Every structure is written in structure tokens, then in C-alpha cells.
XYZ file of N, CA and C in Angstrom:
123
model
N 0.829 -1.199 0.000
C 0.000 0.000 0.000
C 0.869 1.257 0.000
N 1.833 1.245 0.844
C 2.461 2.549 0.980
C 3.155 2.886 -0.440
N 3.710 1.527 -1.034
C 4.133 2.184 -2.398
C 3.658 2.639 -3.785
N 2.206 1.737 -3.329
C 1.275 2.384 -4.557
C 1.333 4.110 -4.056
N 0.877 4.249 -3.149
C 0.820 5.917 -2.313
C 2.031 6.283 -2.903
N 3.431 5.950 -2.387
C 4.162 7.007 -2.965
C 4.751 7.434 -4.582
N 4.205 6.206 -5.274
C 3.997 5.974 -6.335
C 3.181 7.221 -7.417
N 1.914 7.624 -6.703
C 0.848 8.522 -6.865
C 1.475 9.868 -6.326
N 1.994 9.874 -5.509
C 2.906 11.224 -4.748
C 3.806 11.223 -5.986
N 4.407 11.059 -6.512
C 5.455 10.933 -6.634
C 4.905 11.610 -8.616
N 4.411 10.888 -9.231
C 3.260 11.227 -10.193
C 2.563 12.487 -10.548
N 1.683 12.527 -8.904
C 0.905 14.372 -8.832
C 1.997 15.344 -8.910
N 3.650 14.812 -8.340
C 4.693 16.123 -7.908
C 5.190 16.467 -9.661
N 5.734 15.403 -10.192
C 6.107 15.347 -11.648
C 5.004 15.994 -12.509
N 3.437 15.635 -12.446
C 2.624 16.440 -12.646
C 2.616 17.891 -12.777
N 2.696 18.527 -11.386
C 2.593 19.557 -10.688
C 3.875 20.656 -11.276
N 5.270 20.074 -11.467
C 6.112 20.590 -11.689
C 6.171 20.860 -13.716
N 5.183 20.293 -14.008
C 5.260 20.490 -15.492
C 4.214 21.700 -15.716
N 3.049 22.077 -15.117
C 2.051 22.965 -15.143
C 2.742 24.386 -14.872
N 2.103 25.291 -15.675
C 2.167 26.470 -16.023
C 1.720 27.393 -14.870
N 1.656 27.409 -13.747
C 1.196 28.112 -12.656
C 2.615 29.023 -11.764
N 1.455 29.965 -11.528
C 2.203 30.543 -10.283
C 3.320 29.935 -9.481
N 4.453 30.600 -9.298
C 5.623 29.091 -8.807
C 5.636 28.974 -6.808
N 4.572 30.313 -6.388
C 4.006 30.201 -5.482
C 3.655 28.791 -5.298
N 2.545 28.510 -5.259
C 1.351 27.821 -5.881
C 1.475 26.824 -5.565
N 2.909 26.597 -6.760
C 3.535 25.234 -7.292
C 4.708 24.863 -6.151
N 5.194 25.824 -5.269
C 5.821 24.988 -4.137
C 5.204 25.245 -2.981
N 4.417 25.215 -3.045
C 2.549 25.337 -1.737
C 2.453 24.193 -2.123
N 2.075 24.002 -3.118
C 1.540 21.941 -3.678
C 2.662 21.227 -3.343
N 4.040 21.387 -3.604
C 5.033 20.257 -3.593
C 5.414 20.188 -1.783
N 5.492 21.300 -1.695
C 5.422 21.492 0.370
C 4.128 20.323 0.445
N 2.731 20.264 0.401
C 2.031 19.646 0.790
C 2.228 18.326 0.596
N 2.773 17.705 -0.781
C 2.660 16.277 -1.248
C 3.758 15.839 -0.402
N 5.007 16.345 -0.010
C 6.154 16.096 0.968
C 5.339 15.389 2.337
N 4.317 16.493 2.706
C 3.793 16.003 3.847
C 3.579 14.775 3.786
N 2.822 14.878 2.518
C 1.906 13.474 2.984
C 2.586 12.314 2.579
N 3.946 12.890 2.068
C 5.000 11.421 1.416
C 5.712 11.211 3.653
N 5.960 12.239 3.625
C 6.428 11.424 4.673
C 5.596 10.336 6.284
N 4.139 11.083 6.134
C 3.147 10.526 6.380
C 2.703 9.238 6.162
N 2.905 8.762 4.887
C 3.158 7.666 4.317
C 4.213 6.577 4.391
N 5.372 7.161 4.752
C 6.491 6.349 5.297
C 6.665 5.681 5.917
């Protein structure tokens, strides 16, 4: 389970880092997915 999860973390961040947004934004989202990668650990 945990590696499907970080699998998907890992996916949304590669995601996240290709999108055209605010770079605010975009390390507000990668701060959050961290959380929940280490949450997952």
C-alpha cells in the first residue's frame, strides 16, 4: 500500500512541476505532497 501511495505522490509532484502556474502555488503543492510522502512512510 504505501508504495502504490508514494507511487501517486510521486506522479501528482512530476505532474505539478510540469504545469504552467504561479511558482508560489507550485511549491505550496510540492510542500504539501512532501507532507503526505512522509506521512506515508
Amino acid at each position: 500500500m504505501n508504495l502504490e501511495a508514494q507511487q501517486l505522490i510521486d506522479s501528482l509532484e512530476a505532474d505539478i512541476q510540469r504545469m504552467r502556474i504561479d511558482e508560489a502555488l507550485k511549491a505550496s503543492l510540492v510542500a504539501r505532497l512532501d507532507a503526505l510522502r512522509r506521512m506515508v512512510l
